[in-house]
DNA sequence: GCCGTTTTCGGCCCGACTGTTTTCAGTCG
């Protein structure tokens, strides 16, 4: 039983309660409980056994009981009973933009509609117009909503959304009506996947700014357009939302527009308990209506006597409490990074030469770069034979003679085989400056087996780092089910670092795992895993993931200067 | 359904846009 199973249970129940038109607060309670468990560091089944579920904020006796039943029996009578009162699939109607619980229930009760296909057919046959308060426009919107849902299908990777947003910002910035502009929403929080692209503009002539936005050359359709906000669909079918505020409201709007939603809810509750009110226009005293702040974002936080919270950690998982105590983490910054410990060259599956990668690293101000091509069992991508390891070493040594204030290190991304053995004998591993051990196959092994496999690799005295530990590919391949507790504590014992791989479809360790790891004292290595010179820049996504995981400079192996790094790597052996 | 430096009952973040309504409900973020 995984935490994620319980999250699904609670969200399922919330969906069904919502459709049945139950109190929104009851629905919200289930969703909040699901969210808390999603962010939970511990194993929810263990907490249930110990009777500690109600220690979790947002979980009271009623939800605790349902979770307990579910983790002990694998079933939930409550969910099954609810499901019996509703046709399966009705919840999918809620996925359609513009359809909420009221309309879904209306369609089901009056027309017997319970699937998206049935709804589409009814709309095409104009049957929806027979309902009260539904006219032609709504019917059209239903069809368009279904169309949009089908095109959207999956969330996009941050690595796709962020460059797209930056492109729009580049174009809009040139317009005279645009005074300040920044990306907001989940992109500003650097969440690993993104639904919509949110952009905020400060302008004294909002109409002009909105018109500039809706007439950008990339616009395929205008979804909504008002005096202060608009939504467009781009030619690539990305939805982009723009909000325009006056320059005096910039800070409050940026705060509001960045979210996350639970973070803002918590913040507003705190404001209310102090006789203040926050909205996107500022922070106000409730009694007099006096505006206390709003021009700059951090002023909102300081008005509430807390430190300014970095966007990446605005998730209502303890950051507000920390900010009130003045104890926010000093998050790792990209400028703290001294070098990259994981990249590939044309010696295995990379595109560029060792020298080109070194030049690119130098151009980025790095002190060192670790060349870590694939090992011998990755034959299909030219994994290095023992002979080629020796040849590569000679080339690296030679190049180093010409560098000043920069050092090229020879590493390896050694494959962890199915039984936990590594691809080279110890005497070969001993020749590398840095050894990263990674699992590339057998990711679906049972928990016990894959955990033992990782432990065995970490116990090898030459292994410095475990590469992309879970092996997940976002949206394409599930993470390995290794025991986080056991693996992270073994990492501490053996002095092995865990990688945060920066490839946008990996981001592995993920944010919550990274937070748990550094909490337990694990060092992390934030690496690009670049296969081209340009990809060295992907490290910004790994940095973002680390920041979301509350990782500080002292937790990061490659924030160390070269000398300290080498001393640290030498210590394990 | 949860929760409590006013509270064990009565609240629960807040505002814009849309469509269908002459004053508001539904939906979204």
Coordinates of C-alpha atoms (C1' of nucleotides) in Angstrom, one line a residue:
Chain A
X1 CA 0.0 0.0 0.0
X2 CA 1.6 3.3 -1.1
X3 CA 0.7 6.8 0.0
X4 CA -0.3 7.5 -3.5
X5 CA -3.1 4.8 -3.3
X6 CA -4.5 6.7 -0.3
X7 CA -4.3 10.0 -2.2
X8 CA -6.3 8.4 -5.0
X9 CA -8.9 7.1 -2.6
X10 CA -9.5 10.5 -1.0
X11 CA -9.6 12.3 -4.3
X12 CA -12.0 9.7 -5.7
X13 CA -14.3 10.3 -2.7
X14 CA -14.0 14.0 -3.2
X15 CA -15.0 13.7 -6.8
X16 CA -18.0 11.7 -6.0
X17 CA -19.1 13.9 -3.2
X18 CA -18.7 16.9 -5.4
X19 CA -20.9 15.5 -8.1
X20 CA -23.5 14.6 -5.6
X21 CA -23.6 18.3 -4.7
X22 CA -22.4 17.7 -1.2
X23 CA -21.1 20.7 0.8
X24 CA -18.1 22.2 -0.9
X25 CA -16.4 22.3 2.5
X26 CA -16.8 18.6 2.9
X27 CA -15.4 18.0 -0.6
X28 CA -12.5 20.4 0.2
X29 CA -11.8 18.5 3.5
X30 CA -11.2 15.3 1.5
X31 CA -9.0 17.1 -1.1
X32 CA -7.0 18.8 1.6
X33 CA -6.5 15.5 3.4
X34 CA -5.3 14.0 0.1
X35 CA -2.9 16.9 -0.4
X36 CA -1.4 16.5 3.0
X37 CA -0.8 12.8 2.4
X38 CA 0.8 13.6 -1.0
X39 CA 3.3 15.8 0.8
X40 CA 3.8 13.4 3.7
X41 CA 7.3 12.2 4.4
X42 CA 6.3 9.1 6.3
X43 CA 4.5 5.9 5.3
X44 CA 0.8 6.5 5.8
X45 CA 0.1 2.8 6.4
X46 CA 2.6 2.8 9.3
X47 CA 0.9 5.9 10.8
X48 CA -2.5 4.2 10.5
X49 CA -1.2 1.2 12.4
X50 CA 0.2 3.4 15.1
X51 CA -3.1 5.3 15.3
X52 CA -1.3 8.6 14.5
X53 CA -3.3 9.6 11.4
X54 CA -5.1 12.5 13.2
X55 CA -1.7 14.0 14.0
X56 CA -1.7 15.0 10.3
X57 CA -3.2 18.5 9.8
X58 CA -6.6 18.2 7.9
X59 CA -7.2 14.6 9.0
X60 CA -9.8 14.2 11.7
X61 CA -11.5 11.1 13.1
X62 CA -13.8 10.5 10.2
X63 CA -11.2 10.5 7.4
X64 CA -8.7 8.7 9.6
X65 CA -11.2 5.8 10.0
X66 CA -11.6 5.5 6.3
X67 CA -7.9 5.5 5.7
X68 CA -7.4 2.9 8.4
X69 CA -9.9 0.6 6.8
X70 CA -8.4 1.1 3.4
X71 CA -4.8 0.4 4.4
X72 CA -5.7 -2.7 6.5
X73 CA -8.2 -4.3 4.2
X74 CA -7.3 -2.8 0.8
X75 CA -10.9 -1.7 0.4
X76 CA -13.1 1.2 1.3
X77 CA -16.8 0.5 2.0
X78 CA -17.5 4.2 1.9
X79 CA -16.0 4.6 -1.6
X80 CA -17.8 1.5 -2.8
X81 CA -21.2 2.7 -1.5
X82 CA -20.7 6.1 -3.1
X83 CA -19.7 4.6 -6.3
X84 CA -22.9 2.5 -6.3
X85 CA -25.0 5.7 -6.3
X86 CA -23.2 7.2 -9.3
X87 CA -22.5 5.8 -12.8
X88 CA -18.8 5.2 -13.3
X89 CA -17.2 7.8 -15.4
X90 CA -19.4 10.7 -14.3
X91 CA -16.3 12.2 -12.6
X92 CA -14.7 12.5 -16.0
X93 CA -17.2 15.2 -16.9
X94 CA -15.6 17.4 -14.3
X95 CA -12.4 17.3 -16.4
X96 CA -14.1 19.4 -19.1
X97 CA -13.3 23.1 -18.8
X98 CA -16.5 24.9 -18.0
X99 CA -18.2 21.9 -16.5
X100 CA -18.5 21.8 -12.7
X101 CA -20.5 19.7 -10.4
X102 CA -23.8 21.6 -10.9
X103 CA -23.8 21.1 -14.7
X104 CA -22.5 17.5 -14.5
X105 CA -25.3 16.6 -12.1
X106 CA -27.9 18.4 -14.1
X107 CA -26.9 16.5 -17.3
X108 CA -27.0 13.2 -15.5
X109 CA -30.3 13.7 -13.7
X110 CA -32.3 15.3 -16.5
X111 CA -30.7 13.6 -19.5
X112 CA -29.0 10.5 -18.1
X113 CA -25.6 11.6 -19.4
X114 CA -22.7 10.0 -17.7
X115 CA -19.8 10.0 -20.1
X116 CA -18.0 12.6 -22.2
X117 CA -19.1 10.9 -25.4
X118 CA -22.7 11.0 -24.4
X119 CA -22.4 14.6 -23.5
X120 CA -20.9 15.4 -26.8
X121 CA -23.7 13.6 -28.7
X122 CA -26.4 15.4 -26.7
X123 CA -24.8 18.8 -27.4
X124 CA -24.5 18.1 -31.1
X125 CA -28.2 17.1 -31.2
X126 CA -29.1 20.3 -29.2
X127 CA -30.6 18.4 -26.4
X128 CA -28.9 20.4 -23.8
X129 CA -31.0 23.4 -24.7
X130 CA -34.0 21.7 -23.4
X131 CA -32.6 22.2 -19.9
X132 CA -33.4 25.3 -17.9
X133 CA -30.7 28.0 -18.0
X134 CA -28.9 26.3 -20.9
X135 CA -28.9 28.0 -24.2
X136 CA -27.0 27.9 -27.5
X137 CA -23.8 29.5 -26.1
X138 CA -23.4 27.1 -23.3
X139 CA -24.0 24.2 -25.6
X140 CA -21.3 25.5 -27.9
X141 CA -18.9 25.9 -24.9
X142 CA -19.5 22.3 -23.9
X143 CA -18.4 21.2 -27.3
X144 CA -15.4 23.5 -27.3
X145 CA -14.5 22.3 -23.8
X146 CA -14.5 18.7 -24.8
X147 CA -12.4 19.5 -27.8
X148 CA -9.8 21.4 -25.6
X149 CA -9.8 18.5 -23.1
X150 CA -9.0 16.0 -25.8
X151 CA -6.2 18.1 -27.2
X152 CA -4.7 18.9 -23.9
X153 CA -4.6 15.3 -22.6
X154 CA -1.4 15.7 -20.5
X155 CA 0.3 18.3 -18.6
X156 CA 3.5 19.6 -20.2
X157 CA 6.9 19.4 -18.7
X158 CA 8.4 22.5 -17.1
X159 CA 11.2 22.2 -19.6
X160 CA 8.6 22.9 -22.4
X161 CA 6.4 25.4 -20.6
X162 CA 9.1 27.7 -19.2
X163 CA 10.9 28.4 -22.6
X164 CA 7.4 29.0 -24.2
X165 CA 6.5 31.5 -21.4
X166 CA 9.9 33.2 -21.8
X167 CA 9.3 33.5 -25.5
X168 CA 5.9 35.3 -24.9
X169 CA 7.5 37.5 -22.3
X170 CA 10.2 38.5 -24.8
X171 CA 7.5 39.5 -27.3
X172 CA 5.2 41.4 -24.9
X173 CA 8.1 43.2 -23.2
X174 CA 8.6 45.3 -26.3
X175 CA 5.0 46.7 -26.1
X176 CA 5.0 50.3 -24.7
X177 CA 2.0 49.5 -22.4
X178 CA 3.9 46.8 -20.6
X179 CA 5.7 48.2 -17.6
X180 CA 6.6 45.0 -15.7
X181 CA 6.1 41.5 -16.8
X182 CA 6.8 38.1 -15.1
X183 CA 5.7 34.5 -15.3
X184 CA 3.4 33.4 -12.5
X185 CA 1.6 30.3 -11.4
X186 CA 3.1 26.8 -11.4
X187 CA 5.9 27.9 -13.7
X188 CA 7.2 30.5 -11.3
X189 CA 7.0 27.8 -8.6
X190 CA 9.0 25.6 -11.0
X191 CA 6.6 22.7 -10.6
X192 CA 7.8 19.7 -12.6
X193 CA 4.7 19.7 -14.8
X194 CA 2.6 22.6 -15.9
X195 CA -1.1 22.9 -16.9
X196 CA -1.5 26.5 -18.0
X197 CA 1.0 29.2 -18.6
X198 CA 0.3 32.3 -16.4
X199 CA 1.8 35.6 -17.2
X200 CA 1.4 38.9 -15.2
X201 CA 1.8 42.4 -16.5
X202 CA 1.9 45.7 -14.7
X203 CA 0.4 48.5 -16.9
X204 CA -1.2 51.9 -16.7
X205 CA -3.2 51.1 -19.9
X206 CA -4.5 47.6 -19.3
X207 CA -6.7 47.6 -22.5
X208 CA -3.7 48.1 -24.7
X209 CA -1.8 45.4 -22.9
X210 CA -4.7 42.9 -23.2
X211 CA -5.1 43.8 -26.9
X212 CA -1.3 43.4 -27.5
X213 CA -1.6 39.9 -25.9
X214 CA -4.6 38.7 -27.7
X215 CA -3.2 39.8 -31.0
X216 CA 0.2 38.2 -30.7
X217 CA 1.1 36.2 -33.8
X218 CA 1.1 32.9 -31.9
X219 CA -2.7 33.2 -31.0
X220 CA -5.0 30.5 -32.4
X221 CA -8.1 31.3 -30.3
X222 CA -9.1 33.8 -27.6
X223 CA -10.8 31.8 -24.9
X224 CA -11.7 34.7 -22.7
X225 CA -11.1 38.4 -22.7
X226 CA -12.1 41.0 -20.2
X227 CA -10.8 44.4 -18.9
X228 CA -8.0 42.9 -16.8
X229 CA -7.5 39.4 -17.9
X230 CA -7.5 37.2 -20.9
X231 CA -6.8 33.6 -22.0
X232 CA -5.5 32.5 -25.3
X233 CA -4.8 29.2 -27.0
X234 CA -1.6 29.2 -29.0
X235 CA -1.0 27.6 -32.3
X236 CA 0.8 24.8 -30.4
X237 CA -2.5 24.4 -28.3
X238 CA -0.9 25.8 -25.1
X239 CA -3.2 27.8 -23.0
X240 CA -1.8 31.1 -21.8
X241 CA -3.5 33.3 -19.2
X242 CA -2.6 36.9 -18.9
X243 CA -3.6 39.2 -16.0
X244 CA -3.0 43.0 -16.1
X245 CA -2.7 45.1 -12.9
X246 CA -1.7 48.6 -12.2
X247 CA 1.9 49.2 -11.1
X248 CA 0.8 49.9 -7.5
X249 CA -0.8 46.5 -7.3
X250 CA 2.1 44.6 -8.9
X251 CA 3.5 42.9 -5.8
X252 CA 0.1 41.8 -4.4
X253 CA -0.9 40.5 -7.8
X254 CA 2.3 38.6 -8.3
X255 CA 1.9 37.0 -4.9
X256 CA -1.7 36.1 -5.6
X257 CA -1.0 34.9 -9.1
X258 CA 2.0 32.7 -8.1
X259 CA 0.1 30.6 -5.6
X260 CA 0.1 27.8 -4.8
X261 CA -3.6 27.8 -3.9
X262 CA -3.1 26.1 -0.6
X263 CA -0.3 28.6 0.2
X264 CA -2.5 31.5 -0.5
X265 CA -5.4 30.1 1.5
X266 CA -3.1 29.6 4.5
X267 CA -1.7 33.1 4.1
X268 CA -5.2 34.7 3.9
X269 CA -6.3 32.9 7.0
X270 CA -3.4 34.3 8.9
X271 CA -4.1 37.7 7.5
X272 CA -7.7 37.4 8.6
X273 CA -6.8 36.3 12.1
X274 CA -4.8 39.6 12.4
X275 CA -7.7 41.8 11.1
X276 CA -6.2 42.0 7.6
X277 CA -7.4 41.0 4.2
X278 CA -5.3 40.0 1.2
X279 CA -6.4 40.0 -2.4
X280 CA -4.7 40.6 -5.7
X281 CA -4.7 44.4 -5.1
X282 CA -3.0 44.5 -1.8
X283 CA -3.1 43.8 1.8
X284 CA -5.7 45.8 3.8
X285 CA -6.9 46.5 7.3
X286 CA -10.4 45.1 7.5
X287 CA -11.8 47.8 9.9
X288 CA -10.6 50.9 8.1
X289 CA -10.0 49.5 4.7
X290 CA -6.5 51.1 4.8
X291 CA -4.1 49.6 2.2
X292 CA -1.0 48.5 4.0
X293 CA 1.2 47.2 1.1
X294 CA 1.0 45.7 -2.4
X295 CA 3.5 47.4 -4.7
X296 CA 6.3 44.9 -4.0
X297 CA 5.6 41.2 -3.4
X298 CA 7.8 40.8 -0.4
X299 CA 5.9 43.6 1.4
X300 CA 2.9 41.3 1.6
X301 CA 4.9 38.9 3.7
X302 CA 6.7 41.5 5.8
X303 CA 3.3 43.1 6.7
X304 CA 2.4 39.7 8.2
X305 CA 5.7 39.7 10.1
X306 CA 7.3 36.9 8.1
X307 CA 10.2 36.4 5.8
X308 CA 9.7 36.7 2.1
X309 CA 9.1 33.1 0.9
X310 CA 10.8 31.9 -2.3
X311 CA 8.2 30.9 -4.9
X312 CA 9.5 27.3 -5.3
X313 CA 8.5 26.4 -1.7
X314 CA 5.1 28.0 -1.6
X315 CA 3.2 24.7 -1.2
X316 CA 1.7 25.1 2.3
X317 CA 4.1 22.4 3.6
X318 CA 5.6 24.3 6.5
X319 CA 7.1 27.2 4.7
X320 CA 4.7 29.8 6.3
X321 CA 5.4 28.5 9.8
X322 CA 9.2 28.7 9.1
X323 CA 8.9 32.2 7.7
X324 CA 7.0 33.4 10.8
X325 CA 9.8 32.0 13.0
X326 CA 12.4 33.6 10.8
X327 CA 13.8 30.2 9.9
X328 CA 13.5 29.8 6.2
X329 CA 16.0 27.5 4.6
X330 CA 18.9 29.2 2.7
X331 CA 18.0 27.6 -0.6
X332 CA 20.7 26.5 -3.0
X333 CA 21.2 29.0 -5.8
X334 CA 22.5 28.3 -9.3
X335 CA 25.4 30.7 -8.5
X336 CA 26.5 28.3 -5.7
X337 CA 27.2 25.5 -8.3
X338 CA 31.0 25.0 -8.9
X339 CA 30.8 22.3 -11.5
X340 CA 28.8 19.5 -13.1
X341 CA 29.4 15.9 -12.1
X342 CA 27.5 14.1 -14.8
X343 CA 27.7 14.7 -18.5
X344 CA 28.2 12.6 -21.6
X345 CA 30.4 13.0 -24.7
X346 CA 30.7 11.4 -28.1
X347 CA 32.6 8.6 -26.4
X348 CA 29.2 7.1 -25.6
X349 CA 25.8 8.6 -26.4
X350 CA 26.7 12.3 -26.2
X351 CA 26.9 14.6 -29.2
X352 CA 30.0 16.6 -28.5
X353 CA 33.6 16.0 -27.9
X354 CA 35.3 16.0 -24.4
X355 CA 37.0 19.2 -25.3
X356 CA 33.8 20.9 -26.5
X357 CA 32.1 20.0 -23.2
X358 CA 35.0 21.3 -21.2
X359 CA 34.9 24.6 -23.1
X360 CA 31.1 24.9 -22.5
X361 CA 31.7 24.3 -18.8
X362 CA 34.4 26.9 -18.6
X363 CA 32.2 29.4 -20.4
X364 CA 29.6 28.8 -17.7
X365 CA 32.2 29.7 -15.0
X366 CA 32.6 26.2 -13.7
X367 CA 35.7 25.2 -11.8
X368 CA 35.4 21.5 -12.8
X369 CA 33.5 19.2 -15.1
X370 CA 33.1 15.4 -14.7
X371 CA 33.0 13.4 -17.9
X372 CA 30.8 10.4 -17.1
X373 CA 30.1 8.3 -20.1
X374 CA 28.2 5.0 -20.0
X375 CA 29.8 1.8 -18.9
X376 CA 30.4 -1.4 -20.8
X377 CA 27.0 -3.2 -20.5
X378 CA 25.3 -0.3 -22.2
X379 CA 26.8 -1.6 -25.4
X380 CA 24.0 -0.3 -27.7
X381 CA 25.1 3.3 -26.8
X382 CA 28.8 2.6 -26.9
X383 CA 29.5 2.0 -23.2
X384 CA 33.2 2.2 -22.6
X385 CA 35.4 -1.0 -22.6
X386 CA 38.2 -1.1 -20.1
X387 CA 40.6 -0.2 -22.9
X388 CA 38.6 2.8 -23.9
X389 CA 38.5 3.9 -20.3
X390 CA 42.3 4.0 -20.4
X391 CA 42.4 5.9 -23.7
X392 CA 39.9 8.5 -22.5
X393 CA 41.9 9.0 -19.3
X394 CA 45.0 9.9 -21.4
X395 CA 43.0 12.5 -23.4
X396 CA 41.6 14.1 -20.2
X397 CA 45.0 14.2 -18.6
X398 CA 46.3 15.9 -21.8
X399 CA 43.6 18.5 -21.9
X400 CA 44.1 19.3 -18.3
X401 CA 47.6 20.5 -19.0
X402 CA 46.2 23.4 -21.0
X403 CA 43.6 24.6 -18.5
X404 CA 44.1 27.2 -15.8
X405 CA 41.6 27.4 -12.9
X406 CA 39.6 24.6 -14.4
X407 CA 39.9 20.8 -14.0
X408 CA 38.4 18.0 -16.1
X409 CA 37.7 14.9 -14.1
X410 CA 37.2 11.4 -15.4
X411 CA 34.0 9.8 -14.1
X412 CA 31.7 7.1 -15.2
X413 CA 28.0 6.4 -15.1
X414 CA 28.4 2.8 -14.2
X415 CA 25.4 0.5 -14.8
X416 CA 24.0 -1.3 -11.8
X417 CA 23.1 -4.7 -13.0
X418 CA 19.9 -6.6 -12.1
X419 CA 21.6 -8.3 -9.2
X420 CA 23.3 -5.2 -7.8
X421 CA 26.7 -5.9 -9.3
X422 CA 28.5 -3.1 -11.1
X423 CA 29.8 -3.1 -14.7
X424 CA 33.5 -3.1 -13.8
X425 CA 35.7 -4.8 -11.3
X426 CA 36.9 -2.7 -8.3
X427 CA 40.4 -2.2 -9.8
X428 CA 38.8 -0.4 -12.8
X429 CA 36.4 1.6 -10.7
X430 CA 39.3 2.8 -8.6
X431 CA 40.8 4.6 -11.6
X432 CA 37.9 7.1 -11.9
X433 CA 37.8 10.4 -10.1
X434 CA 34.1 10.2 -9.6
X435 CA 31.8 7.1 -9.9
X436 CA 28.1 7.5 -10.4
X437 CA 26.1 4.2 -10.3
X438 CA 22.8 4.2 -12.0
X439 CA 20.0 1.7 -12.6
X440 CA 18.9 1.6 -16.3
X441 CA 16.8 -1.6 -16.4
X442 CA 14.7 -3.8 -14.1
X443 CA 13.1 -0.7 -12.6
X444 CA 9.9 -2.6 -12.0
X445 CA 11.5 -5.1 -9.6
X446 CA 9.7 -5.6 -6.3
X447 CA 10.6 -3.1 -3.5
X448 CA 12.8 -5.6 -1.5
X449 CA 14.8 -6.5 -4.5
X450 CA 15.5 -3.1 -6.0
X451 CA 16.2 -1.7 -2.5
X452 CA 18.9 -4.4 -1.9
X453 CA 20.3 -3.7 -5.4
X454 CA 20.8 0.0 -4.6
X455 CA 22.3 -0.8 -1.1
X456 CA 24.8 -3.2 -2.7
X457 CA 25.9 -0.5 -5.1
X458 CA 26.3 2.1 -2.3
X459 CA 28.3 -0.3 -0.2
X460 CA 31.0 -0.4 -3.0
X461 CA 33.7 1.9 -1.7
X462 CA 34.2 3.4 -5.1
X463 CA 30.7 4.5 -5.7
X464 CA 30.3 8.2 -4.9
X465 CA 26.8 9.0 -6.3
X466 CA 23.6 7.1 -7.1
X467 CA 22.4 8.6 -10.5
X468 CA 18.8 9.4 -11.2
X469 CA 17.8 7.1 -8.3
X470 CA 14.1 6.4 -9.1
X471 CA 14.6 6.0 -12.8
X472 CA 11.3 7.6 -13.6
X473 CA 10.5 9.4 -16.8
X474 CA 7.8 11.9 -16.1
X475 CA 4.5 10.8 -17.7
X476 CA 6.1 7.8 -19.4
X477 CA 7.7 5.5 -16.8
X478 CA 6.9 5.1 -13.1
X479 CA 9.6 5.5 -10.5
X480 CA 11.2 2.4 -9.0
X481 CA 9.5 1.4 -5.7
X482 CA 12.7 1.5 -3.5
X483 CA 12.4 1.9 0.2
X484 CA 13.3 5.6 0.7
X485 CA 14.0 5.3 4.4
X486 CA 16.4 2.4 4.0
X487 CA 18.2 3.7 0.9
X488 CA 18.7 7.2 2.3
X489 CA 20.0 6.0 5.7
X490 CA 22.4 3.7 3.8
X491 CA 23.5 6.7 1.8
X492 CA 24.3 8.6 5.0
X493 CA 26.2 5.6 6.5
X494 CA 28.3 4.9 3.4
X495 CA 28.8 8.6 2.5
X496 CA 27.1 8.2 -0.9
X497 CA 25.4 11.1 -2.5
X498 CA 22.1 11.0 -4.2
X499 CA 21.7 12.7 -7.6
X500 CA 19.2 15.2 -8.6
X501 CA 19.2 14.7 -12.4
X502 CA 18.2 17.9 -14.2
X503 CA 16.8 16.4 -17.4
X504 CA 13.2 17.9 -17.6
X505 CA 11.6 14.5 -18.0
X506 CA 13.6 13.0 -15.1
X507 CA 14.0 15.6 -12.2
X508 CA 15.1 12.6 -10.1
X509 CA 15.3 12.7 -7.1
X510 CA 12.0 14.5 -7.2
X511 CA 11.3 17.5 -4.9
X512 CA 9.7 15.6 -2.0
X513 CA 12.2 12.8 -2.1
X514 CA 15.1 15.3 -2.1
X515 CA 13.6 17.0 0.9
X516 CA 13.3 13.8 2.8
X517 CA 16.9 12.8 1.8
X518 CA 18.5 16.1 3.0
X519 CA 16.4 15.9 6.1
X520 CA 18.1 12.6 6.9
X521 CA 21.5 14.1 6.2
X522 CA 22.1 12.8 2.7
X523 CA 24.3 14.9 0.4
X524 CA 22.9 15.5 -3.1
X525 CA 24.6 16.2 -6.4
X526 CA 22.7 18.4 -8.8
X527 CA 23.8 17.4 -12.3
X528 CA 22.7 18.2 -15.9
X529 CA 23.2 14.7 -17.3
X530 CA 24.0 16.7 -20.4
X531 CA 24.3 14.9 -23.8
X532 CA 25.2 18.1 -25.7
X533 CA 27.0 21.3 -24.7
X534 CA 23.7 23.3 -24.6
X535 CA 22.2 20.8 -22.2
X536 CA 24.6 21.9 -19.5
X537 CA 22.0 24.7 -19.0
X538 CA 19.4 22.2 -18.0
X539 CA 20.9 22.3 -14.6
X540 CA 18.5 25.1 -13.8
X541 CA 15.7 22.6 -13.6
X542 CA 17.7 20.5 -11.2
X543 CA 18.4 23.5 -9.1
X544 CA 14.7 24.3 -9.1
X545 CA 13.8 20.8 -8.0
X546 CA 16.4 21.0 -5.2
X547 CA 15.0 24.4 -4.1
X548 CA 11.5 22.9 -4.0
X549 CA 13.0 20.2 -1.8
X550 CA 14.4 22.7 0.7
X551 CA 18.0 21.8 -0.3
X552 CA 20.6 24.2 1.0
X553 CA 24.1 24.9 -0.2
X554 CA 25.7 22.7 2.5
X555 CA 23.7 19.7 1.2
X556 CA 25.1 19.9 -2.3
X557 CA 28.3 18.0 -3.3
X558 CA 29.0 20.2 -6.4
X559 CA 28.7 23.4 -4.5
X560 CA 32.1 22.4 -3.0
X561 CA 35.3 24.0 -4.4
X562 CA 37.4 21.4 -6.2
X563 CA 39.8 20.8 -3.3
X564 CA 37.0 20.1 -0.9
X565 CA 35.2 17.9 -3.4
X566 CA 38.2 15.7 -4.0
X567 CA 38.8 15.4 -0.2
X568 CA 35.3 14.4 0.3
X569 CA 35.3 11.8 -2.6
X570 CA 38.6 10.4 -1.2
X571 CA 37.1 9.9 2.3
X572 CA 34.8 7.0 1.3
X573 CA 37.6 4.9 -0.3
Chain B
dG1 C1' -15.3 17.0 7.3
dC2 C1' -12.0 19.9 10.0
dC3 C1' -10.8 23.1 13.4
dG4 C1' -10.1 26.6 17.7
dT5 C1' -4.6 33.3 21.1
dT6 C1' -12.5 35.2 20.2
dT7 C1' -14.9 29.5 19.2
dT8 C1' -16.7 22.3 20.5
dC9 C1' -20.5 25.5 16.9
dG10 C1' -20.2 28.0 13.0
dG11 C1' -17.3 29.2 10.3
dC12 C1' -14.3 27.6 6.1
dC13 C1' -9.8 32.7 0.6
dC14 C1' -11.4 35.9 -2.7
dG15 C1' -12.4 38.1 -7.0
dA16 C1' -13.0 38.1 -12.4
dC17 C1' -15.4 36.4 -16.2
dT18 C1' -19.4 34.2 -18.6
dG19 C1' -24.0 33.3 -19.6
dT20 C1' -28.3 33.9 -18.4
dT21 C1' -30.0 36.0 -15.1
dT22 C1' -32.8 41.9 -14.2
dT23 C1' -29.4 40.8 -9.5
dC24 C1' -27.1 36.1 -9.8
dA25 C1' -25.1 31.2 -10.1
dG26 C1' -21.5 28.6 -11.9
dT27 C1' -16.8 28.1 -12.9
dC28 C1' -12.1 29.0 -12.6
dG29 C1' -7.6 30.1 -10.8

